[in-house]
Amino acid sequence: MKLKEEIVFLEIRQMIYAFLGSAFLNPPNSSQIQGILEQKLFVQFPLELDQADFLKGLKLLSRWTITNEDSQLEDILSQLQQDYSNLFVGPGHLLAPPWESVYLTDDKLTFGSPTLEVREFFRKHGLEYERINNDPDDHFGLEMEFMSKLIQMERHHLENQNLEDAIRLSNEHLFFLQEHVMKWADRFTQKVAEHAGTDYFQGLALLTRGYLTWDYELLQNRISLSNS
Amino acid sequence: MADFISRINELSLSRRNFIKASTAAAASLSLVGCGNTLMPASSDQVASQDGQWITAACWHNCGGRCLNKAYVVDGVVLRQKTDDTHMDSPDFPQQRGCARGRSQRKQILGADRLKYPMKRKNWEPGGGNKELRGKDEWVRISWDEALDIVASEIKRVKAKYGNSAIFIPGGSELPRAVSLYGGYTQRWGAVSWGAWPEVYPHITGVSGNGASDGNDRFRLRDSNLIILWGANPAVSSNGNPAYNFLQAKKAGAKFISVDPIYTDTARVLVDEWIPCRPATDTTLILGMAYHLLENDLHDQEFLDKYCVGFDAEHMPEGADPKDNFKDYVLGTYDGIPKTPEWASEICGVEPAAIRRFATEYAGSKPVAIITGGAAARINNGEHLPHALLTLGLMTGNFGIPGAGVSPNMHNRSTYAGPTLVKSGGNGLPKIANPISDMRINNCEMWDAVITGKYTDGEGPKKDINIQMICHGAGSAINQRAGLMRGIEAHRKVEFVMTQNYVLNTDAKYSDLVLPVTTQWERYGGTVAGNREMLILYSQVIEPIYEAKDDIWIAREIGKRLGVDADKIDPLSPEQASFNQVAGTKVMKGDGSGYDPLVTITEADLAELGVEGSPQMGRISYKEFKEKGIYQIPRAPGDKLEFTSFEDFLGNPEENKLGTPSGKFQIHSQELSDHIASFGWTPKAPIPKYEPSIEGYEDGKKDGYPHQLVTIHYPRRSHSILDNVSWLREAFPQEFWLNAEDAMKLGIKDGDIAKITSRHGSVIRPVYVTERIMPGVVALGEGAWYEADENEGVDKAGATNTLNGPIPSGQGHTGHNSCNVKVEKYSKPLEPDYKWPQRVIF
């Protein structure tokens, strides 16, 4: 029973990462926003944590959902897309640059050495960004998507009762969080939360931060257990 | 299996710290978010950490040209370096980069790159709310939508107003498409060279603006005295010029600087600084000429033999003998002798200093007078180049090694003479603009947009109705005089679009911005600089985000206009680059002519996939590509040394100058008629002092007591690179104010000052210094205009906020004739390197 539970649990985490990936990587689109509103995703979020940022984020997202229940999709979308542009696209000053290199290099540039390190991590697991060398590999959304792919692989191993490989991937997941995501996620989500012009992106930033904090702790505990 | 289950149980303990997890709800997640941008890797090889050094373009119009290389690992640039292709020596120097070139990663990979086509939120066909330009929000759109908008606006504007309503101030690609669609209105007028371009050929018979004339760097070592007259090559011609001058100093030359500013070059080189008020240098020259005549220090024999117009006995055919230079200086007919005392009142140099300077000049032959564009970059300033050349002629300081007068500037500073390594052309056929007679001058273009009138030579102004502005390369709003009028003009027309890689000032005031690639993202080609070398650069990185080449944009718009796209863009980048390389010529060792530089084999042609023929040269294609540079070997005494007019001096009958008299024309009726034909201000046939519009005298009269000079600044190349906060911090955009003036104004170093001209106001932190003469103030040109709408000031200190759009003379821009008043500003101003970038992150 535990195995099945564990697999389900992995699936939820996988999907949350996948959702965060696409939410940060691409401007909001109509099917996505319509889906979120119709499914009331944030009112009945698949995971509930006892974590302050997470809860605060979820609250904002629920509020955004309820406020927009009767709004025209077109209006909501244009507001979100504007916010997305201001935060991550430009033109003009970006309120929250979404690339790791901007935070972790002295030069504060895109396409720095973290871009290459992240790329190597992807390749180690047989993956490559489809826009390699056109867009930087160390985009926050892409790092989230990568987490989701790692969990997906972990889940397959577990389904095949290949525990050692599952643990190895879980370790890789932790390692990637340690070496990359957690080194800048705090500052990045802080910027998004601070500058977002909508409850949606502010909520998303807090939810993400809370979720990552929790996921990171979970993995750390688990690794210490598996080593014991 | 039991063990497996028990371990799973253990591992799952940690799940206690969540409240609930619901698979049912999880289903909705999969509906809204499943990115699939990570694909199976093309190889399971982990990227090699070994990178490659690639020659990167450093293509800016900075007045230098240096070798710049990028270290690229798996498509990512990790660092840069400069020339290390050979050992450095004074005779064979490396081509080393400056702070700007070394900041290119920040220019190209900063977060402030334009990434996607963007549309102004409230734009609609015809403009929408046009007042919102520069303030509106932006919306990302697809390339198709963007290109459709541009094409349909071009069609609409053409149908409604005709082709002349389309104004393209810069760029060379979109004009190809629009020329095939009936043409467009062009922009014209010298900006950098001041009044030299039309004066130099009329006086000397040598075509061009004189920037490549004077002495080769080895010949400068023959000078006894080098006078830098409004020239600051250490900043304006980065690379080797200041170093080459240093070799002349080591060889014994004395240096004098005539300049309102004690420049960086002066700090390194000069023995004496003669501060002179801007736009008044001609009076200093006339005062010197008077002293030479008074003391018989001039070279009458030289003047008689090689010049016309100096005195009544040597006038060109048809000229009034009274209209000679000597009698003008002596005041024979106008009653005003141009004595050093007379000059001193205007130019601010003490009479005794003028006399001492003139005596030293006349007695130190050979003397080289070298000027940049600055001194002559003044309204109706044609008299200045003319007077400076005449001063040299009076002392016979022409045509002998180490002598001369020339505006030897930009990337030819200390590198006068014919090009020794000459790139081939790219082979792109020209497309003529069918309405090429529709041209508006730099100093009149914004007024022409606003008022519908423009000058086309003598006679009444003509009508024009501009309704569309398309910016390619360049920065017309920021970098042309009358910035405030520029913004007004941009808010008047029906459509504005900009192709750029960052949100520069043009882009900011547009309806539509199209992101373009930088040279690092393009195939490659040659870039030239000083005459001794040529650089072959290669593509460094892939085009980032959705940036496209300008020529691709022109092709796509052309297609939508229904013109032949293959005419717009007939060559592959590979072929264009190959044509340049194959056509590159290098001077023979004896200076008698050119040989091909590059050996090309059948194998090279096959590998490159280009059309061409094999040829023999000095180096292989591979070597040129790998090194990225070819520099011709030089040594003192070689056959490639150069001094202008040596052949004319040697045999004035055989080697007549290309002037009507075959001699130097101190009197040139043709020049006078030519300047009059532009339709603005007159120019006497001889070098008479004709005070500049908004020069020293106008300022005194109108209550603007300070004269502004706008200087090149090391933190940027004109406006390019000004967005790099690294450079902003290293080279602050300060307002230079003389210490005595500062005390009178109650301003201390670091205070914020408000500077106001007749045309606009800026605020800037003050640099209080003795390095600038009293009454003169300075600001670096090229800062990106930043409006404070509430206060009505430009916070960035863009000099064109202050410079007025004043058409005069040959239609050049007089940036250094500008009157301002200065006051202390009471509000704080954050340092600009801390400002939010117009991120093109």
Short mmCIF file of C-alpha atoms in Angstrom, two decimals, chain B residues 28-428:
data_model
loop_
_atom_site.label_atom_id
_atom_site.label_comp_id
_atom_site.label_asym_id
_atom_site.label_seq_id
_atom_site.Cartn_x
_atom_site.Cartn_y
_atom_site.Cartn_z
CA SER B 28 -6.75 19.46 -12.86
CA LEU B 29 -3.05 20.32 -12.64
CA SER B 30 -2.21 18.15 -15.56
CA LEU B 31 -4.83 19.99 -17.60
CA VAL B 32 -3.28 23.37 -17.11
CA GLY B 33 0.41 22.79 -17.01
CA CYS B 34 2.57 20.27 -18.69
CA GLY B 35 5.51 21.95 -20.32
CA ASN B 36 7.47 19.94 -22.76
CA THR B 37 10.38 22.13 -23.62
CA LEU B 38 13.00 19.69 -22.39
CA MET B 39 13.47 17.18 -25.16
CA PRO B 40 15.53 14.01 -25.40
CA ALA B 41 19.14 15.17 -25.73
CA SER B 42 20.69 14.84 -29.17
CA SER B 43 23.60 13.07 -27.56
CA ASP B 44 24.17 11.70 -24.10
CA GLN B 45 27.59 13.30 -24.09
CA VAL B 46 28.05 15.74 -21.30
CA ALA B 47 29.21 19.02 -22.82
CA SER B 48 32.92 19.35 -23.15
CA GLN B 49 34.31 22.12 -21.00
CA ASP B 50 36.90 22.90 -23.65
CA GLY B 51 35.91 26.03 -25.41
CA GLN B 52 37.15 27.95 -28.37
CA TRP B 53 38.34 31.52 -28.85
CA ILE B 54 36.31 33.18 -31.58
CA THR B 55 37.05 36.57 -33.13
CA ALA B 56 34.11 38.72 -32.14
CA ALA B 57 32.97 41.84 -33.91
CA CYS B 58 33.65 45.06 -32.05
CA TRP B 59 31.77 47.09 -34.59
CA HIS B 60 31.05 50.36 -32.84
CA ASN B 61 31.59 53.79 -34.31
CA CYS B 62 33.93 54.69 -31.44
CA GLY B 63 36.88 56.11 -33.38
CA GLY B 64 38.96 52.98 -32.79
CA ARG B 65 38.94 49.40 -33.99
CA CYS B 66 40.38 46.63 -31.91
CA LEU B 67 40.66 42.88 -31.82
CA ASN B 68 38.12 41.33 -29.53
CA LYS B 69 37.82 37.60 -28.87
CA ALA B 70 35.20 35.61 -27.05
CA TYR B 71 35.76 32.31 -25.26
CA VAL B 72 32.83 30.13 -26.18
CA VAL B 73 31.90 26.86 -24.50
CA ASP B 74 29.04 24.95 -26.09
CA GLY B 75 27.55 28.15 -27.51
CA VAL B 76 27.92 30.15 -24.30
CA VAL B 77 30.43 33.02 -23.96
CA LEU B 78 32.30 32.81 -20.71
CA ARG B 79 34.93 35.52 -21.13
CA GLN B 80 36.70 37.87 -23.51
CA LYS B 81 40.24 38.83 -24.42
CA THR B 82 41.97 41.15 -26.84
CA ASP B 83 44.88 41.05 -29.29
CA ASP B 84 47.57 38.53 -28.43
CA THR B 85 48.31 37.43 -31.98
CA HIS B 86 51.80 38.90 -31.91
CA MET B 87 54.25 40.49 -29.48
CA ASP B 88 53.56 44.12 -28.76
CA SER B 89 56.09 46.79 -29.65
CA PRO B 90 55.91 50.54 -30.41
CA ASP B 91 56.66 49.90 -34.08
CA PHE B 92 54.31 46.93 -34.42
CA PRO B 93 51.67 47.44 -31.75
CA GLN B 94 48.86 45.08 -30.85
CA GLN B 95 45.29 46.26 -31.47
CA ARG B 96 44.07 46.21 -27.89
CA GLY B 97 40.51 46.79 -26.77
CA CYS B 98 39.15 49.32 -24.30
CA ALA B 99 36.62 49.18 -21.47
CA ARG B 100 33.78 49.38 -23.99
CA GLY B 101 34.91 46.46 -26.11
CA ARG B 102 35.52 44.44 -22.99
CA SER B 103 31.94 45.17 -21.90
CA GLN B 104 30.35 43.62 -24.93
CA ARG B 105 29.07 40.59 -23.03
CA LYS B 106 27.12 43.11 -21.01
CA GLN B 107 25.89 44.80 -24.12
CA ILE B 108 24.81 41.63 -25.88
CA LEU B 109 23.80 39.34 -23.03
CA GLY B 110 22.37 41.85 -20.58
CA ALA B 111 18.83 41.23 -19.44
CA ASP B 112 17.81 44.38 -21.30
CA ARG B 113 18.01 42.84 -24.76
CA LEU B 114 14.85 43.26 -26.80
CA LYS B 115 13.61 39.72 -27.01
CA TYR B 116 10.35 39.71 -28.91
CA PRO B 117 8.42 41.98 -31.26
CA MET B 118 6.47 44.39 -29.07
CA LYS B 119 3.54 46.64 -29.80
CA ARG B 120 2.49 49.74 -27.91
CA LYS B 121 -0.65 48.82 -26.01
CA ASN B 122 -2.79 51.71 -27.22
CA TRP B 123 -1.57 51.68 -30.79
CA GLU B 124 -4.08 51.33 -33.56
CA PRO B 125 -3.79 51.84 -37.33
CA GLY B 126 -3.22 55.56 -37.84
CA GLY B 127 -1.52 55.88 -34.46
CA GLY B 128 -4.23 55.71 -31.78
CA ASN B 129 -3.38 57.93 -28.83
CA LYS B 130 -0.07 59.23 -30.15
CA GLU B 131 0.70 61.27 -27.04
CA LEU B 132 1.28 57.99 -25.19
CA ARG B 133 4.42 57.26 -27.21
CA GLY B 134 7.23 56.93 -24.70
CA LYS B 135 4.83 56.30 -21.82
CA ASP B 136 2.55 53.50 -22.96
CA GLU B 137 2.73 49.85 -21.91
CA TRP B 138 4.01 47.18 -24.27
CA VAL B 139 2.40 44.00 -25.51
CA ARG B 140 4.30 41.05 -26.92
CA ILE B 141 3.22 40.02 -30.41
CA SER B 142 4.28 37.43 -32.95
CA TRP B 143 6.68 38.16 -35.77
CA ASP B 144 3.89 37.62 -38.28
CA GLU B 145 1.65 40.15 -36.62
CA ALA B 146 4.51 42.66 -36.33
CA LEU B 147 5.56 42.34 -39.96
CA ASP B 148 1.94 42.53 -41.12
CA ILE B 149 1.48 45.76 -39.18
CA VAL B 150 4.58 47.38 -40.68
CA ALA B 151 3.67 46.35 -44.21
CA SER B 152 0.07 47.45 -43.93
CA GLU B 153 1.08 50.80 -42.43
CA ILE B 154 3.58 51.36 -45.25
CA LYS B 155 0.84 50.58 -47.77
CA ARG B 156 -1.70 52.76 -46.01
CA VAL B 157 0.64 55.76 -45.63
CA LYS B 158 1.82 55.47 -49.23
CA ALA B 159 -1.75 55.29 -50.54
CA LYS B 160 -2.88 58.26 -48.48
CA TYR B 161 0.15 60.58 -48.60
CA GLY B 162 2.65 59.17 -51.12
CA ASN B 163 6.09 57.70 -50.64
CA SER B 164 7.68 60.90 -49.38
CA ALA B 165 5.59 60.58 -46.19
CA ILE B 166 7.79 57.62 -45.19
CA PHE B 167 10.90 58.87 -43.39
CA ILE B 168 13.78 56.46 -42.74
CA PRO B 169 16.47 58.27 -40.75
CA GLY B 170 18.85 55.31 -40.40
CA GLY B 171 19.65 51.73 -41.35
CA SER B 172 20.46 50.25 -44.73
CA GLU B 173 18.21 47.19 -44.95
CA LEU B 174 14.60 48.37 -44.79
CA PRO B 175 15.44 51.11 -47.34
CA ARG B 176 16.14 48.31 -49.84
CA ALA B 177 12.59 47.05 -49.52
CA VAL B 178 10.97 50.49 -49.49
CA SER B 179 13.05 51.68 -52.46
CA LEU B 180 11.54 48.87 -54.50
CA TYR B 181 8.13 50.06 -53.33
CA GLY B 182 8.51 53.65 -54.54
CA GLY B 183 11.07 55.12 -52.16
CA TYR B 184 11.28 57.14 -48.98
CA THR B 185 12.51 60.44 -47.55
CA GLN B 186 16.14 60.40 -46.42
CA ARG B 187 18.11 62.24 -43.78
CA TRP B 188 21.39 64.02 -44.46
CA GLY B 189 24.11 66.19 -42.91
CA ALA B 190 27.54 65.79 -41.32
CA VAL B 191 27.52 65.29 -37.56
CA SER B 192 30.99 64.17 -36.55
CA TRP B 193 33.30 66.09 -38.84
CA GLY B 194 32.03 69.58 -38.18
CA ALA B 195 32.57 71.97 -41.09
CA TRP B 196 35.53 70.09 -42.58
CA PRO B 197 33.88 67.97 -45.31
CA GLU B 198 32.98 70.78 -47.73
CA VAL B 199 35.92 73.05 -46.85
CA TYR B 200 38.89 70.67 -47.10
CA PRO B 201 38.45 69.68 -50.77
CA HIS B 202 37.89 73.27 -51.91
CA ILE B 203 41.09 74.52 -50.29
CA THR B 204 43.38 71.56 -50.94
CA GLY B 205 41.86 69.88 -53.97
CA VAL B 206 41.91 66.57 -52.12
CA SER B 207 38.56 64.84 -51.97
CA GLY B 208 37.15 63.73 -48.65
CA ASN B 209 36.99 65.44 -45.29
CA GLY B 210 40.72 65.27 -44.54
CA ALA B 211 40.36 62.78 -41.70
CA SER B 212 42.85 60.37 -43.35
CA ASP B 213 45.33 63.10 -44.24
CA GLY B 214 48.39 64.44 -42.45
CA ASN B 215 51.24 62.23 -41.27
CA ASP B 216 51.65 58.51 -40.86
CA ARG B 217 52.61 57.55 -37.28
CA PHE B 218 56.31 57.15 -38.14
CA ARG B 219 56.42 60.58 -39.78
CA LEU B 220 55.01 62.15 -36.60
CA ARG B 221 58.34 61.23 -35.02
CA ASP B 222 59.90 63.79 -37.39
CA SER B 223 57.82 66.65 -35.95
CA ASN B 224 59.51 69.22 -33.73
CA LEU B 225 56.17 70.39 -32.44
CA ILE B 226 52.76 68.76 -32.50
CA ILE B 227 49.76 70.96 -31.83
CA LEU B 228 46.61 69.12 -30.80
CA TRP B 229 43.92 71.62 -31.66
CA GLY B 230 40.67 70.43 -30.17
CA ALA B 231 41.83 66.82 -30.42
CA ASN B 232 41.61 64.24 -27.66
CA PRO B 233 42.58 60.93 -29.28
CA ALA B 234 43.09 59.19 -25.92
CA VAL B 235 39.29 59.21 -25.65
CA SER B 236 37.99 59.86 -29.16
CA SER B 237 40.32 57.45 -30.98
CA ASN B 238 40.84 54.61 -28.56
CA GLY B 239 43.36 51.97 -29.50
CA ASN B 240 46.85 53.06 -30.49
CA PRO B 241 46.76 56.76 -31.47
CA ALA B 242 47.70 58.17 -28.05
CA TYR B 243 50.44 55.53 -27.85
CA ASN B 244 51.71 56.48 -31.30
CA PHE B 245 51.82 60.13 -30.23
CA LEU B 246 53.80 59.06 -27.18
CA GLN B 247 56.46 57.61 -29.50
CA ALA B 248 56.65 61.03 -31.21
CA LYS B 249 57.12 62.62 -27.81
CA LYS B 250 59.87 60.15 -26.97
CA ALA B 251 61.49 61.05 -30.29
CA GLY B 252 61.65 64.67 -29.14
CA ALA B 253 58.47 66.39 -30.26
CA LYS B 254 57.01 69.08 -28.04
CA PHE B 255 53.22 69.04 -27.62
CA ILE B 256 50.79 71.94 -27.23
CA SER B 257 47.06 71.53 -26.72
CA VAL B 258 44.59 74.23 -27.80
CA ASP B 259 41.34 73.25 -26.14
CA PRO B 260 38.85 74.59 -23.58
CA ILE B 261 39.50 71.35 -21.67
CA TYR B 262 42.72 69.93 -20.29
CA THR B 263 42.00 66.56 -21.88
CA ASP B 264 43.13 63.05 -21.01
CA THR B 265 45.46 63.26 -24.01
CA ALA B 266 46.88 66.51 -22.67
CA ARG B 267 47.57 64.82 -19.36
CA VAL B 268 49.73 62.24 -21.12
CA LEU B 269 51.43 64.34 -23.75
CA VAL B 270 51.37 68.07 -23.61
CA ASP B 271 53.91 70.57 -22.46
CA GLU B 272 51.59 73.53 -22.73
CA TRP B 273 47.83 74.03 -22.59
CA ILE B 274 46.26 77.00 -24.34
CA PRO B 275 42.62 77.20 -23.30
CA CYS B 276 40.46 78.81 -25.99
CA ARG B 277 36.73 79.55 -25.96
CA PRO B 278 34.64 77.24 -28.15
CA ALA B 279 33.62 78.55 -31.57
CA THR B 280 36.20 81.37 -31.38
CA ASP B 281 39.36 79.54 -32.48
CA THR B 282 39.35 81.47 -35.75
CA THR B 283 40.07 84.69 -33.87
CA LEU B 284 43.05 83.04 -32.18
CA ILE B 285 44.32 81.97 -35.60
CA LEU B 286 43.80 85.45 -37.04
CA GLY B 287 45.63 86.99 -34.07
CA MET B 288 48.53 84.60 -34.72
CA ALA B 289 48.47 85.48 -38.42
CA TYR B 290 48.66 89.18 -37.53
CA HIS B 291 51.67 88.54 -35.33
CA LEU B 292 53.38 86.56 -38.10
CA LEU B 293 52.82 89.39 -40.57
CA GLU B 294 53.84 92.07 -38.11
CA ASN B 295 57.12 90.30 -37.43
CA ASP B 296 57.71 88.94 -40.91
CA LEU B 297 57.61 85.40 -39.63
CA HIS B 298 55.53 84.08 -42.52
CA ASP B 299 56.96 82.13 -45.45
CA GLN B 300 56.28 84.47 -48.38
CA GLU B 301 58.14 82.27 -50.84
CA PHE B 302 55.95 79.28 -50.00
CA LEU B 303 52.79 81.38 -50.25
CA ASP B 304 53.79 82.79 -53.63
CA LYS B 305 54.68 79.43 -55.07
CA TYR B 306 51.96 77.15 -53.71
CA CYS B 307 48.93 79.30 -52.84
CA VAL B 308 46.45 81.79 -54.23
CA GLY B 309 44.50 84.40 -52.29
CA PHE B 310 47.03 85.32 -49.64
CA ASP B 311 47.80 88.79 -50.91
CA ALA B 312 46.59 91.15 -53.63
CA GLU B 313 49.41 90.07 -55.93
CA HIS B 314 48.40 86.40 -55.90
CA MET B 315 44.66 86.25 -56.40
CA PRO B 316 42.77 83.58 -58.29
CA GLU B 317 41.38 84.57 -61.63
CA GLY B 318 38.35 86.85 -61.42
CA ALA B 319 38.67 87.64 -57.71
CA ASP B 320 38.65 91.17 -56.33
CA PRO B 321 42.29 91.91 -55.34
CA LYS B 322 41.05 93.76 -52.26
CA ASP B 323 39.45 90.54 -51.05
CA ASN B 324 42.77 88.98 -50.02
CA PHE B 325 43.60 87.38 -46.69
CA LYS B 326 46.57 89.58 -45.77
CA ASP B 327 44.61 92.80 -46.05
CA TYR B 328 41.74 91.28 -44.08
CA VAL B 329 44.12 90.39 -41.24
CA LEU B 330 45.74 93.80 -41.30
CA GLY B 331 42.35 95.50 -41.43
CA THR B 332 43.34 97.47 -44.53
CA TYR B 333 39.78 97.82 -45.80
CA ASP B 334 37.48 96.99 -42.88
CA GLY B 335 39.45 99.11 -40.41
CA ILE B 336 39.76 96.28 -37.91
CA PRO B 337 43.29 94.93 -37.60
CA LYS B 338 42.99 91.35 -36.30
CA THR B 339 45.59 91.92 -33.63
CA PRO B 340 46.23 89.51 -30.77
CA GLU B 341 44.51 92.10 -28.57
CA TRP B 342 41.44 92.00 -30.79
CA ALA B 343 41.49 88.19 -30.77
CA SER B 344 42.01 87.97 -27.03
CA GLU B 345 38.74 89.77 -26.28
CA ILE B 346 36.87 87.03 -28.11
CA CYS B 347 38.84 83.81 -27.68
CA GLY B 348 40.04 84.41 -24.11
CA VAL B 349 43.73 83.73 -24.76
CA GLU B 350 46.06 86.47 -23.45
CA PRO B 351 47.64 88.60 -26.24
CA ALA B 352 51.15 87.75 -25.02
CA ALA B 353 50.32 84.05 -25.16
CA ILE B 354 49.00 84.43 -28.71
CA ARG B 355 52.25 86.13 -29.78
CA ARG B 356 54.44 83.56 -28.04
CA PHE B 357 52.44 80.72 -29.57
CA ALA B 358 52.67 82.22 -33.07
CA THR B 359 56.42 82.77 -32.77
CA GLU B 360 56.98 79.23 -31.57
CA TYR B 361 54.84 77.80 -34.35
CA ALA B 362 56.68 79.73 -37.05
CA GLY B 363 60.09 78.81 -35.67
CA SER B 364 59.68 75.09 -35.06
CA LYS B 365 59.25 73.66 -38.54
CA PRO B 366 58.24 70.90 -39.11
CA VAL B 367 55.10 71.38 -37.03
CA ALA B 368 51.99 69.23 -37.31
CA ILE B 369 48.66 70.79 -36.41
CA ILE B 370 46.18 68.01 -35.75
CA THR B 371 42.56 68.65 -34.98
CA GLY B 372 39.55 66.49 -34.33
CA GLY B 373 36.07 67.38 -35.45
CA ALA B 374 35.31 69.28 -32.25
CA ALA B 375 36.68 72.76 -32.95
CA ALA B 376 34.83 72.96 -36.27
CA ARG B 377 31.66 71.31 -34.91
CA ILE B 378 30.07 74.74 -34.57
CA ASN B 379 27.22 76.53 -36.31
CA ASN B 380 28.23 78.27 -39.57
CA GLY B 381 31.82 77.27 -38.76
CA GLU B 382 33.30 76.92 -42.27
CA HIS B 383 35.78 79.71 -41.51
CA LEU B 384 37.60 77.59 -38.94
CA PRO B 385 38.97 74.78 -41.14
CA HIS B 386 39.76 77.39 -43.73
CA ALA B 387 41.66 79.57 -41.23
CA LEU B 388 43.56 76.63 -39.72
CA LEU B 389 44.75 75.45 -43.13
CA THR B 390 45.76 79.02 -43.97
CA LEU B 391 47.84 79.29 -40.80
CA GLY B 392 49.79 76.21 -41.89
CA LEU B 393 50.25 77.63 -45.37
CA MET B 394 51.58 80.93 -43.99
CA THR B 395 54.47 79.11 -42.32
CA GLY B 396 55.15 76.65 -45.12
CA ASN B 397 54.25 73.81 -42.81
CA PHE B 398 52.93 71.55 -45.55
CA GLY B 399 54.24 68.65 -47.55
CA ILE B 400 57.34 67.94 -45.49
CA PRO B 401 57.61 64.99 -43.09
CA GLY B 402 56.25 65.91 -39.68
CA ALA B 403 54.44 69.04 -40.89
CA GLY B 404 50.88 69.69 -42.03
CA VAL B 405 47.43 70.74 -40.93
CA SER B 406 44.71 68.14 -40.95
CA PRO B 407 41.66 66.92 -39.13
CA ASN B 408 43.42 63.56 -38.78
CA MET B 409 40.86 61.92 -36.54
CA HIS B 410 38.62 58.99 -35.68
CA ASN B 411 40.15 55.62 -36.48
CA ARG B 412 42.71 57.24 -38.80
CA SER B 413 44.26 59.37 -36.06
CA THR B 414 48.07 58.90 -36.41
CA TYR B 415 47.37 56.61 -39.35
CA ALA B 416 47.21 59.09 -42.25
CA GLY B 417 47.76 57.81 -45.77
CA PRO B 418 46.28 55.33 -48.20
CA THR B 419 44.69 52.23 -46.74
CA LEU B 420 47.29 49.47 -46.54
CA VAL B 421 44.94 46.55 -45.92
CA LYS B 422 41.71 47.11 -47.82
CA SER B 423 38.63 44.93 -47.52
CA GLY B 424 36.77 43.73 -50.56
CA GLY B 425 33.14 44.68 -50.99
CA ASN B 426 30.39 42.24 -50.04
CA GLY B 427 28.99 42.28 -53.56
CA LEU B 428 25.51 43.40 -52.57
#
